[in-house]
Short mmCIF file of N, CA and C in Angstrom, two decimals:
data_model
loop_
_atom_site.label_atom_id
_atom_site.label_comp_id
_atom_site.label_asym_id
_atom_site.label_seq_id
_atom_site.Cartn_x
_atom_site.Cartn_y
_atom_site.Cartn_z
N UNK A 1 -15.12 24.66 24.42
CA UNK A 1 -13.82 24.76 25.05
C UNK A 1 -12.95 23.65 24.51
N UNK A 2 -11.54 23.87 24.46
CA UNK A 2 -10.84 23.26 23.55
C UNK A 2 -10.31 22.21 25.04
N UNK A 3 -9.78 21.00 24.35
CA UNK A 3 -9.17 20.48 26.01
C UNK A 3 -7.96 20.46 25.30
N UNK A 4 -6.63 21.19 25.61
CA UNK A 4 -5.64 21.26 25.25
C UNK A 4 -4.79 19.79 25.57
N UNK A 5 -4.62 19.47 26.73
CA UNK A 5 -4.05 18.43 26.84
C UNK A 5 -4.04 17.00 26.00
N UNK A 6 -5.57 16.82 25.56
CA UNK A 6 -6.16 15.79 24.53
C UNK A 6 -5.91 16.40 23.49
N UNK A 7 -5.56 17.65 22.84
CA UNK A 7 -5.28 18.17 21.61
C UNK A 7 -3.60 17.76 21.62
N UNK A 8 -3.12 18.01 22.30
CA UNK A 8 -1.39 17.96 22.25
C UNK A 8 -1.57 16.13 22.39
N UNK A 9 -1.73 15.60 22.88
CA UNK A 9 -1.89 13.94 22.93
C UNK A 9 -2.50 13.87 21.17
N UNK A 10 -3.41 13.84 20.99
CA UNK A 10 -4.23 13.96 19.28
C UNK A 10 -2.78 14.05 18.66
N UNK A 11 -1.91 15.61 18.72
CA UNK A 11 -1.42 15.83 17.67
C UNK A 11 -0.24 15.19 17.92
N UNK A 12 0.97 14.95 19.04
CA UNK A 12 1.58 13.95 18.94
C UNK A 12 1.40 12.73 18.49
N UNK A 13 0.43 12.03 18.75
CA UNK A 13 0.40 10.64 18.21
C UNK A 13 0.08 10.93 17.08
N UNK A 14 -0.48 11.80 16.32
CA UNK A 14 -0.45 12.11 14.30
C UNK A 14 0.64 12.17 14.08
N UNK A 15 1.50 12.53 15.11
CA UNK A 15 2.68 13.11 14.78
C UNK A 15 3.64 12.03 14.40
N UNK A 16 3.49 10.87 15.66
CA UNK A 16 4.57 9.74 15.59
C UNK A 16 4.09 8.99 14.10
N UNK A 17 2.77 8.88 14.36
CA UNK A 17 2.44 7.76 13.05
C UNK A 17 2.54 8.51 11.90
N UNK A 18 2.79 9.84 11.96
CA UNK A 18 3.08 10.43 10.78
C UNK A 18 4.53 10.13 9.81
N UNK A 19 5.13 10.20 11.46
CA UNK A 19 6.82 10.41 11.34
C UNK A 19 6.76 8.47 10.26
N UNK A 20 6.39 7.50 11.42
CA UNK A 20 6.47 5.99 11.28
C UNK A 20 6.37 5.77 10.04
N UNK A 21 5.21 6.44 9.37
CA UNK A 21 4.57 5.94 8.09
C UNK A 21 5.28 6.11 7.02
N UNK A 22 6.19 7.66 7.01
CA UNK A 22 7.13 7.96 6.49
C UNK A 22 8.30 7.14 6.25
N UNK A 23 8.82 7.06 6.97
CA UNK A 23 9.66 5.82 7.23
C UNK A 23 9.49 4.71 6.75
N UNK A 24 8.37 4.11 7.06
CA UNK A 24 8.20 2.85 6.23
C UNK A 24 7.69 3.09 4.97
N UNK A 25 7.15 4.44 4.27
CA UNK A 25 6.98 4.41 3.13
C UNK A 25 8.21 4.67 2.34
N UNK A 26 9.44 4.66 3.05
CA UNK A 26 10.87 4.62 2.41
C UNK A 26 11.46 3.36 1.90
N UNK A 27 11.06 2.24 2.82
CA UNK A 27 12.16 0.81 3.09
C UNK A 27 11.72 0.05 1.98
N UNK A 28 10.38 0.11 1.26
CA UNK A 28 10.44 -1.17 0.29
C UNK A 28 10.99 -0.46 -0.99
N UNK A 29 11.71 0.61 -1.17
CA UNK A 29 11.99 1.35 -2.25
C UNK A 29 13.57 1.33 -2.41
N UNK A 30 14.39 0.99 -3.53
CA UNK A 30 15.78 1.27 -3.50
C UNK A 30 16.05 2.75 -4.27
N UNK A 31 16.89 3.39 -4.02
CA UNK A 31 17.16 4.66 -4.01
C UNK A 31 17.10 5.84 -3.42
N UNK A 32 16.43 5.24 -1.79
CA UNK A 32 17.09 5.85 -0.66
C UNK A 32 15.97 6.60 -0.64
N UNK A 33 16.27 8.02 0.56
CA UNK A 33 14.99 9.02 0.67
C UNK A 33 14.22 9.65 -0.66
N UNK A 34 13.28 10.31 -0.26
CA UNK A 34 11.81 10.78 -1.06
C UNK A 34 11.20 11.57 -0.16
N UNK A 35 10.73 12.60 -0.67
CA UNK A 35 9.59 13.18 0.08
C UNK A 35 8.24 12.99 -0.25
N UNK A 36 7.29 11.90 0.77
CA UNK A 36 6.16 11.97 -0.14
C UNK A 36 5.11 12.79 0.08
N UNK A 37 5.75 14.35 0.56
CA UNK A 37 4.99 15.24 -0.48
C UNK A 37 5.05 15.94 -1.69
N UNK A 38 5.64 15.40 -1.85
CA UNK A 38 6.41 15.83 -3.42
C UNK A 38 5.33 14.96 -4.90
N UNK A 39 4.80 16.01 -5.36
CA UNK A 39 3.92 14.65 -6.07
C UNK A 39 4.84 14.35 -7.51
N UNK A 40 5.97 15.08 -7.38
CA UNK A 40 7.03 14.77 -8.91
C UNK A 40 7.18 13.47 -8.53
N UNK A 41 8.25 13.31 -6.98
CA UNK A 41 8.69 11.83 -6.65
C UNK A 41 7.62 11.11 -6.68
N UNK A 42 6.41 11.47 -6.26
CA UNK A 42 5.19 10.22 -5.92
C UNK A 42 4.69 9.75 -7.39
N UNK A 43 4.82 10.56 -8.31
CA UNK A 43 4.93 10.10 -9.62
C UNK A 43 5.80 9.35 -10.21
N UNK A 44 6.96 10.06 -9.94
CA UNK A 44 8.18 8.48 -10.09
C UNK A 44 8.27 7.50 -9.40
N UNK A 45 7.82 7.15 -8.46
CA UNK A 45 7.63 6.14 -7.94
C UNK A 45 6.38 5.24 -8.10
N UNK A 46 5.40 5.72 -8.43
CA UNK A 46 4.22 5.09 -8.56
C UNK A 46 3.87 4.87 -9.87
N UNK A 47 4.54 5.47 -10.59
CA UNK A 47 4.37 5.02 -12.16
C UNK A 47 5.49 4.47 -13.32
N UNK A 48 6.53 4.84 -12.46
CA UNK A 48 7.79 4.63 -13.05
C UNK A 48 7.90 3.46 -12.49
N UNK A 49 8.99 3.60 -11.34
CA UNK A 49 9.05 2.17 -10.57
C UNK A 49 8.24 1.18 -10.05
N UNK A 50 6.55 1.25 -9.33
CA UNK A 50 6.04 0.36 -9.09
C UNK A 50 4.99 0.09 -10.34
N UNK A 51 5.13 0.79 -11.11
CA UNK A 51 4.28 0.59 -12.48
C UNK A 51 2.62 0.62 -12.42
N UNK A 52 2.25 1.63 -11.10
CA UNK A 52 0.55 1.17 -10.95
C UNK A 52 0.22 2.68 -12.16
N UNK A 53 -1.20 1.49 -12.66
CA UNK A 53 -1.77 2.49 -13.41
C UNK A 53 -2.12 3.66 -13.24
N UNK A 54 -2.39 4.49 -14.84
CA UNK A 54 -2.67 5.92 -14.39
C UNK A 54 -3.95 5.69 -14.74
N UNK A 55 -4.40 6.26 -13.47
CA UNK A 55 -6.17 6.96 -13.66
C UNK A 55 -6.21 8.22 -14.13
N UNK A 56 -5.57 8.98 -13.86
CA UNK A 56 -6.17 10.61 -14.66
C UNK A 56 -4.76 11.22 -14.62
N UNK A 57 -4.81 12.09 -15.03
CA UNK A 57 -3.79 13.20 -15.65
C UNK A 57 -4.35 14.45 -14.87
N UNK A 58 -2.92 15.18 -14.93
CA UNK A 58 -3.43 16.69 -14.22
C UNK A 58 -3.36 17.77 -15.56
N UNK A 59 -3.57 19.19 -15.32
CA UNK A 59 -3.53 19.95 -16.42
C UNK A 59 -2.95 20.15 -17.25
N UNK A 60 -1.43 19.53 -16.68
CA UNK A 60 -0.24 19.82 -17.66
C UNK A 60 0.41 18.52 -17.97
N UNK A 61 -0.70 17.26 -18.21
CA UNK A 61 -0.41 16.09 -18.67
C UNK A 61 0.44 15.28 -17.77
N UNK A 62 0.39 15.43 -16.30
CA UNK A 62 1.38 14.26 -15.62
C UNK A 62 0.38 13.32 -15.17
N UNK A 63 0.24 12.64 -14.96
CA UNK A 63 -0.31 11.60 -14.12
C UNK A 63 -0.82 12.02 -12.80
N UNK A 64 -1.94 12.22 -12.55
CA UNK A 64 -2.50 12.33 -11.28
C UNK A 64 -2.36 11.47 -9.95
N UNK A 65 -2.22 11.93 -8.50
CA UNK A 65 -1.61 10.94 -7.51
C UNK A 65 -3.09 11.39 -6.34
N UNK A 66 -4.00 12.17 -6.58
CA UNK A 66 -4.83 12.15 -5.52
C UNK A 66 -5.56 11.03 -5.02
N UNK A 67 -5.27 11.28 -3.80
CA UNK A 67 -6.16 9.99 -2.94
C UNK A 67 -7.14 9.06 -3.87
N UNK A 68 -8.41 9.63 -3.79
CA UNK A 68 -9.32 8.95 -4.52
C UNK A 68 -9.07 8.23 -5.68
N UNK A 69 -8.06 8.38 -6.78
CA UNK A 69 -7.37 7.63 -7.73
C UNK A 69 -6.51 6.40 -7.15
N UNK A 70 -5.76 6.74 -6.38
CA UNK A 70 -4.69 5.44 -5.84
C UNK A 70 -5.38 4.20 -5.03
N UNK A 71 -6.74 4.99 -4.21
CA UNK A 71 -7.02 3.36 -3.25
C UNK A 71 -7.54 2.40 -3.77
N UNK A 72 -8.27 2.47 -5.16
CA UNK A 72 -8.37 0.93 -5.60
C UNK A 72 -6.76 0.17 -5.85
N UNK A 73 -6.19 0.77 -5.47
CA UNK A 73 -4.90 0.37 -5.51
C UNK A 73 -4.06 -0.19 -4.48
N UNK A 74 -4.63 0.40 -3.19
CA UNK A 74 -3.98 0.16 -2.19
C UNK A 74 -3.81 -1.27 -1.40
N UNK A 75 -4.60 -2.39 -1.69
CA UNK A 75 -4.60 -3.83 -1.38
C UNK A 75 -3.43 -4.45 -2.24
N UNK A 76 -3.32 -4.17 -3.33
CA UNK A 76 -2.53 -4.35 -4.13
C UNK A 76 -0.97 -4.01 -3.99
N UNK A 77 -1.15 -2.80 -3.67
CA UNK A 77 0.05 -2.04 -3.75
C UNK A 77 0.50 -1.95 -1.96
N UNK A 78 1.20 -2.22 -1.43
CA UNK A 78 0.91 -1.63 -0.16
C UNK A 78 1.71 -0.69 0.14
N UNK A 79 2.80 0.10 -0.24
CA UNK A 79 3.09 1.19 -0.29
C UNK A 79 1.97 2.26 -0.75
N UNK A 80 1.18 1.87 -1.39
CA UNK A 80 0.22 2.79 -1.71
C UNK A 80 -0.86 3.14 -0.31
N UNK A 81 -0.97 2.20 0.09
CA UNK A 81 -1.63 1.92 1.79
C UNK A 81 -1.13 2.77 2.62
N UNK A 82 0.42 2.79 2.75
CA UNK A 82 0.76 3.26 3.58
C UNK A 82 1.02 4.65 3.18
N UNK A 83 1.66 5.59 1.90
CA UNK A 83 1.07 6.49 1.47
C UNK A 83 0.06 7.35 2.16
N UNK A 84 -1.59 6.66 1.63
CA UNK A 84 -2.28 7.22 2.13
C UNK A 84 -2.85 7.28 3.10
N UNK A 85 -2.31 6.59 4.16
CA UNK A 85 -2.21 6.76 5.74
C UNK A 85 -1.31 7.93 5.97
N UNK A 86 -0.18 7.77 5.69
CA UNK A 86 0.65 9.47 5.27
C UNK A 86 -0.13 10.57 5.28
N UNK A 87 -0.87 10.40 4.44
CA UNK A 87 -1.65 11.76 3.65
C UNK A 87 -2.88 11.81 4.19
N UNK A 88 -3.39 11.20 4.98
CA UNK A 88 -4.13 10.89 6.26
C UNK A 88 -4.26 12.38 6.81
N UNK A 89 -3.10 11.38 7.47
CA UNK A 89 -1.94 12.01 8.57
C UNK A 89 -1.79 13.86 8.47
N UNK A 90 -1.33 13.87 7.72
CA UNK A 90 -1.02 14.82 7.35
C UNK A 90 -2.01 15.86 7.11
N UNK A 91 -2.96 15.27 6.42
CA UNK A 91 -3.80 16.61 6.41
C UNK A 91 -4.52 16.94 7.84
N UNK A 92 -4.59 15.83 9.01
CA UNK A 92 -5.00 16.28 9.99
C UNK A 92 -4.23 17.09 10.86
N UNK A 93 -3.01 16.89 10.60
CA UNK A 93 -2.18 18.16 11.47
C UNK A 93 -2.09 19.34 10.29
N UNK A 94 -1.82 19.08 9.71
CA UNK A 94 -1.30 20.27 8.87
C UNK A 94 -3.07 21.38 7.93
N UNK A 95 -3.83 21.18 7.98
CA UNK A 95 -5.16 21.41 8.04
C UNK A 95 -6.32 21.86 8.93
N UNK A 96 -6.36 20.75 9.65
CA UNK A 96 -7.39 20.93 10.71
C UNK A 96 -6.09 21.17 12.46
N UNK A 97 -5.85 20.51 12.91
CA UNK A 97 -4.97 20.70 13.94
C UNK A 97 -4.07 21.61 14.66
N UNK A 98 -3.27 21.83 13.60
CA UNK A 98 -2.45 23.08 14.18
C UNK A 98 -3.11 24.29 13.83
N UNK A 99 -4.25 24.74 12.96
CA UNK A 99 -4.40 25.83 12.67
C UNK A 99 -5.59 26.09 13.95
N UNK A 100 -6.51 25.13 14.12
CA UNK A 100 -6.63 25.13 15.14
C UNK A 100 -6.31 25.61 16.73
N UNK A 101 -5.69 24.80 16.89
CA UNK A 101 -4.47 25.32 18.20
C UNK A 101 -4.62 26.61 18.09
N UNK A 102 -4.24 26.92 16.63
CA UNK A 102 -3.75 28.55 16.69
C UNK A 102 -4.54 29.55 17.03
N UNK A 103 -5.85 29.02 16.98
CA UNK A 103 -7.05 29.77 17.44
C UNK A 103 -7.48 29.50 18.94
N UNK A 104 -7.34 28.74 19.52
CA UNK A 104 -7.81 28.74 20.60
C UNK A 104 -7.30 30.20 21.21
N UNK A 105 -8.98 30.72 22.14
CA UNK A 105 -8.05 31.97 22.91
C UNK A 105 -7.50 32.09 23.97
N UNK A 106 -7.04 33.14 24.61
CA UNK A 106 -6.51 32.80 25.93
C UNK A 106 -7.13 31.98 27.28
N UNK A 107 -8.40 32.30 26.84
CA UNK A 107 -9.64 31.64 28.09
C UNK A 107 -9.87 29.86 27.89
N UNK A 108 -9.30 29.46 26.92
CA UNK A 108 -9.35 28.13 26.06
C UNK A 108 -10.40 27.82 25.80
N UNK A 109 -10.85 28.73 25.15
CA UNK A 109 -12.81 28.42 24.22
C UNK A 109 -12.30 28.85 22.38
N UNK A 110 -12.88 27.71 21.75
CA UNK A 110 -12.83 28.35 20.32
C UNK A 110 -13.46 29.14 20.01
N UNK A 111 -13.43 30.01 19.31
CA UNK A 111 -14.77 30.45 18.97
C UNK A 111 -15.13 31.05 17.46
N UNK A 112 -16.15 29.92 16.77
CA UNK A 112 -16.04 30.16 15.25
C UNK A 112 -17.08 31.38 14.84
N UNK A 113 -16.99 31.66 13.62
CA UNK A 113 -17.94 32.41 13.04
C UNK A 113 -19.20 31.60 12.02
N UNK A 114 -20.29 32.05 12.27
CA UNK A 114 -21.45 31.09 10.97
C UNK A 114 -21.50 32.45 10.26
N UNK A 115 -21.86 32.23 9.16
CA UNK A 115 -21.84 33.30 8.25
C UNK A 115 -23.05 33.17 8.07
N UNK A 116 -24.04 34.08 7.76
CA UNK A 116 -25.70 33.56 7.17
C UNK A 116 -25.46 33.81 5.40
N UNK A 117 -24.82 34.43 5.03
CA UNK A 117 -24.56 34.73 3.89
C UNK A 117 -23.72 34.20 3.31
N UNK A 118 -22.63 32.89 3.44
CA UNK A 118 -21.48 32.55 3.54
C UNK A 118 -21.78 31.42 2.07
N UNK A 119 -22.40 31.04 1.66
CA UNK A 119 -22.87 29.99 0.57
C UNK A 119 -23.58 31.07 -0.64
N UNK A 120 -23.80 30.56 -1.58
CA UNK A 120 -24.53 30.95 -2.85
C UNK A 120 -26.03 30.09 -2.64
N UNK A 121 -26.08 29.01 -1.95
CA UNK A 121 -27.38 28.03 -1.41
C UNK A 121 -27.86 29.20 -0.32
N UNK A 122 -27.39 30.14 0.28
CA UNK A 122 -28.11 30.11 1.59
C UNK A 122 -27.73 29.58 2.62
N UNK A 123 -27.06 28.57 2.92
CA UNK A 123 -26.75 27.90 3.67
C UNK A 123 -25.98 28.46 4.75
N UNK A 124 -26.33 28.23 5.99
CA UNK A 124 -24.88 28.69 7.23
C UNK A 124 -23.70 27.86 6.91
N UNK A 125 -22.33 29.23 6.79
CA UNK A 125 -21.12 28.37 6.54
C UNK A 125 -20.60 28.78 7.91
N UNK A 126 -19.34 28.44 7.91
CA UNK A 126 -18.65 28.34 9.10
C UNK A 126 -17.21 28.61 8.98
N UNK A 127 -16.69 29.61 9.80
CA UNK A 127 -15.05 29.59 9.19
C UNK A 127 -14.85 30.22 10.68
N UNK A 128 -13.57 30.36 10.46
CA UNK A 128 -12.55 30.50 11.74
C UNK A 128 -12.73 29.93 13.15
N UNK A 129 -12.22 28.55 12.78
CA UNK A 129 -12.21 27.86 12.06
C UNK A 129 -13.82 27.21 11.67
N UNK A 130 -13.28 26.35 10.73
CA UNK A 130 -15.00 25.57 9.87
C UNK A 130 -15.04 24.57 10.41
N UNK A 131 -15.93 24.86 11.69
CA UNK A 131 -16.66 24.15 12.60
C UNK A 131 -17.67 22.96 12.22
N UNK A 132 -17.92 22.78 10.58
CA UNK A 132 -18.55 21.95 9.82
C UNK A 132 -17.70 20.83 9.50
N UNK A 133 -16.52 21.32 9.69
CA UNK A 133 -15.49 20.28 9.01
C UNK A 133 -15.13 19.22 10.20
N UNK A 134 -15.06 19.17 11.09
CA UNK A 134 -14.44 19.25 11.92
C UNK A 134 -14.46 17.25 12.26
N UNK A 135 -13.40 16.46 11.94
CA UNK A 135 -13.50 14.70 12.13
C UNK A 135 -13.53 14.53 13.41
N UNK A 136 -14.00 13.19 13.12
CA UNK A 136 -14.18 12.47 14.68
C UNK A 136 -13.53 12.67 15.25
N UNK A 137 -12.04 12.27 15.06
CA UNK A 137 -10.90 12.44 16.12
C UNK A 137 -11.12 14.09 16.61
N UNK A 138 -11.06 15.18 15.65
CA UNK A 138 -11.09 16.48 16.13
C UNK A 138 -12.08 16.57 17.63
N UNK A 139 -13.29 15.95 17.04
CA UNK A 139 -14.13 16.41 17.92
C UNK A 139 -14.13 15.70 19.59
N UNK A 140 -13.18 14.76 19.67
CA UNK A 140 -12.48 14.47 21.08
C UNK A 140 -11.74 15.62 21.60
N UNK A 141 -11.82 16.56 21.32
CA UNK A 141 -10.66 17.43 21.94
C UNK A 141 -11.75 18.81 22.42
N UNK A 142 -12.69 18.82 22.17
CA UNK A 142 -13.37 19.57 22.46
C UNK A 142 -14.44 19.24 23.47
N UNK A 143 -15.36 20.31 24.28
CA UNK A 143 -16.77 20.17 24.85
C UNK A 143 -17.05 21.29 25.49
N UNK A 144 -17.97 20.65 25.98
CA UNK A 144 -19.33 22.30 26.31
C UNK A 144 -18.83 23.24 27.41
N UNK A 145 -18.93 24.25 27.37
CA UNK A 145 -18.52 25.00 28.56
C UNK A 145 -19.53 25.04 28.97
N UNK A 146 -20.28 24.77 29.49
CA UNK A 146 -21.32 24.20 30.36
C UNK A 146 -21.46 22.97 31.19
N UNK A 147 -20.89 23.23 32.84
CA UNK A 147 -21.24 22.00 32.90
C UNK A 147 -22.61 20.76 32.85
N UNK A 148 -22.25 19.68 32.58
CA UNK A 148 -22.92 18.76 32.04
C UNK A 148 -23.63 19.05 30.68
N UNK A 149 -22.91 20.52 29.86
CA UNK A 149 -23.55 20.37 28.56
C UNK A 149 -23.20 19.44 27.72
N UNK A 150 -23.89 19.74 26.49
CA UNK A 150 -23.76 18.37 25.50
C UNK A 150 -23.02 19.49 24.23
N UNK A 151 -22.35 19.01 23.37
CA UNK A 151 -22.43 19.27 21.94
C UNK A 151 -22.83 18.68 21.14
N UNK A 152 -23.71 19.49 20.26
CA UNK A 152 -24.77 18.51 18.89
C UNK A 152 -24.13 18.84 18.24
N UNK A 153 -24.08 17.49 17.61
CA UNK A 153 -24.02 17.85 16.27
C UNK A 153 -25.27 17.62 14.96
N UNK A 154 -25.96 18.53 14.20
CA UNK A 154 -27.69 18.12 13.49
C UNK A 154 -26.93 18.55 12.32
N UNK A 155 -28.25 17.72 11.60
CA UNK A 155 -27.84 17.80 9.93
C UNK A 155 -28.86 18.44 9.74
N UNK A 156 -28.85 19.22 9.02
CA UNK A 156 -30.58 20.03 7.84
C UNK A 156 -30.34 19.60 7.28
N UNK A 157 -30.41 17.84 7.09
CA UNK A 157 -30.92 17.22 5.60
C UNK A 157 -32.35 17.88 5.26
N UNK A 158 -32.65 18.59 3.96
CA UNK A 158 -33.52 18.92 2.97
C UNK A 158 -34.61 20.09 3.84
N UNK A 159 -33.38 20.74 5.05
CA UNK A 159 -34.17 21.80 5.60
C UNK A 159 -34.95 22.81 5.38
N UNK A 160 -34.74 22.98 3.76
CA UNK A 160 -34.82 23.69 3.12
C UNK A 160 -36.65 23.44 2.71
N UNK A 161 -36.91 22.54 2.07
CA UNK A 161 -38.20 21.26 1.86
C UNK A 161 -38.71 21.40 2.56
N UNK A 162 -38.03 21.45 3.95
CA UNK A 162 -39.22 21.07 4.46
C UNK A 162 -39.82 22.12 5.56
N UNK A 163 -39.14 23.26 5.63
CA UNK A 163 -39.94 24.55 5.64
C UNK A 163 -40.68 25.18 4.97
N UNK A 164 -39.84 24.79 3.57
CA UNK A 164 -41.43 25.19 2.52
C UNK A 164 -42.17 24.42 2.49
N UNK A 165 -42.47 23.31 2.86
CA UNK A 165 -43.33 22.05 3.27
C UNK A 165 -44.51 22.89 4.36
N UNK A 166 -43.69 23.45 5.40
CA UNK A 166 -44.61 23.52 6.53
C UNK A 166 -44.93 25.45 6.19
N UNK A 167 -44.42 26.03 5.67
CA UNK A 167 -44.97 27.27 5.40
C UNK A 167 -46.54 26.68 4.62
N UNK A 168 -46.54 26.01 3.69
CA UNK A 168 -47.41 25.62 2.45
C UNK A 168 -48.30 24.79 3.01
N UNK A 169 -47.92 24.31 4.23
CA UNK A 169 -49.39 23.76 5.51
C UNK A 169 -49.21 22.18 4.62
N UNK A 170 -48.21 21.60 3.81
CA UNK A 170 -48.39 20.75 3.34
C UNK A 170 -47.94 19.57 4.55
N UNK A 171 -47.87 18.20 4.37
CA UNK A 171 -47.17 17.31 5.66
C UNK A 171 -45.89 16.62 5.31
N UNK A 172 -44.70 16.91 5.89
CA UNK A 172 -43.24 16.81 5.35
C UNK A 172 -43.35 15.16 5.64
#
């Protein structure tokens, strides 16, 4: 069951520090607004004007701006910090959050699908929504329709091993 009220609290406050971050990823820059989702501007700005190095290139030879490239950067740079607090931000509403919401049903229970067939591994996937994905913060907004149930969350680290472990009478 979804707790709506802690979901609308969640997504407002993404929302403000979304809005904030924005904002301050404007003020140490002269030449006024930017959108930083725009990865043309985030390229002119990050390579043009603040001059941080390029780590990789995209297909059509620009300079790459994904996360994982910029944060050895981000102590350094602190627009780059705040950036990717931005982009944080952002992918939790715009990703996981609102599409969300959009599923909850009228009774306010989510309710996903596991696929048994859903991987090329075998593996149970999960969609509408991918209940695998799902961050810490997400998982405040949810709980058991049961009272005093629990929600697990388990890993099948090497579940795989170690059923053929115990089919094969071997000791995992």
């Amino acid at each position: 069951r979804v707790k709506e009220n802690r979901a609308l609290i969640v997504g407002d406050a993404a929302v403000r520090e979304f809005e904030a971050l924005k904002e301050k990823s404007k003020k140490p820059l002269p030449g006024g607004a930017f959108n930083p989702g725009s990865a043309h501007q985030m390229r002119e700005i990050l390579f043009k004007r603040l001059k941080v190095p390029v780590r990789g290139k995209t297909d059509g030879g620009e300079p790459s701006v994904p996360a994982a490239l910029l944060e050895p950067y981000a102590d350094k740079y602190p627009f780059i910090k705040t950036y990717l607090a931005w982009q944080e931000d952002q992918t939790l509403l715009v990703k996981y959050l609102a599409p969300i919401l959009k599923m909850v049903q009228p009774d306010g229970f989510l309710y996903g699908s596991f696929l048994i067939h859903g991987t090329v591994t075998g593996r149970l996937a999960s969609s509408k929504p991918n209940l695998q994905n799902f961050t810490k913060l997400l998982r405040t907004i949810v709980y058991s329709r049961f009272l005093g149930g629990k929600i697990l969350e388990v890993d099948f680290n090497q579940l795989e091993l170690r059923l053929m472990a115990a089919e094969a009478q071997i000791g995992a």
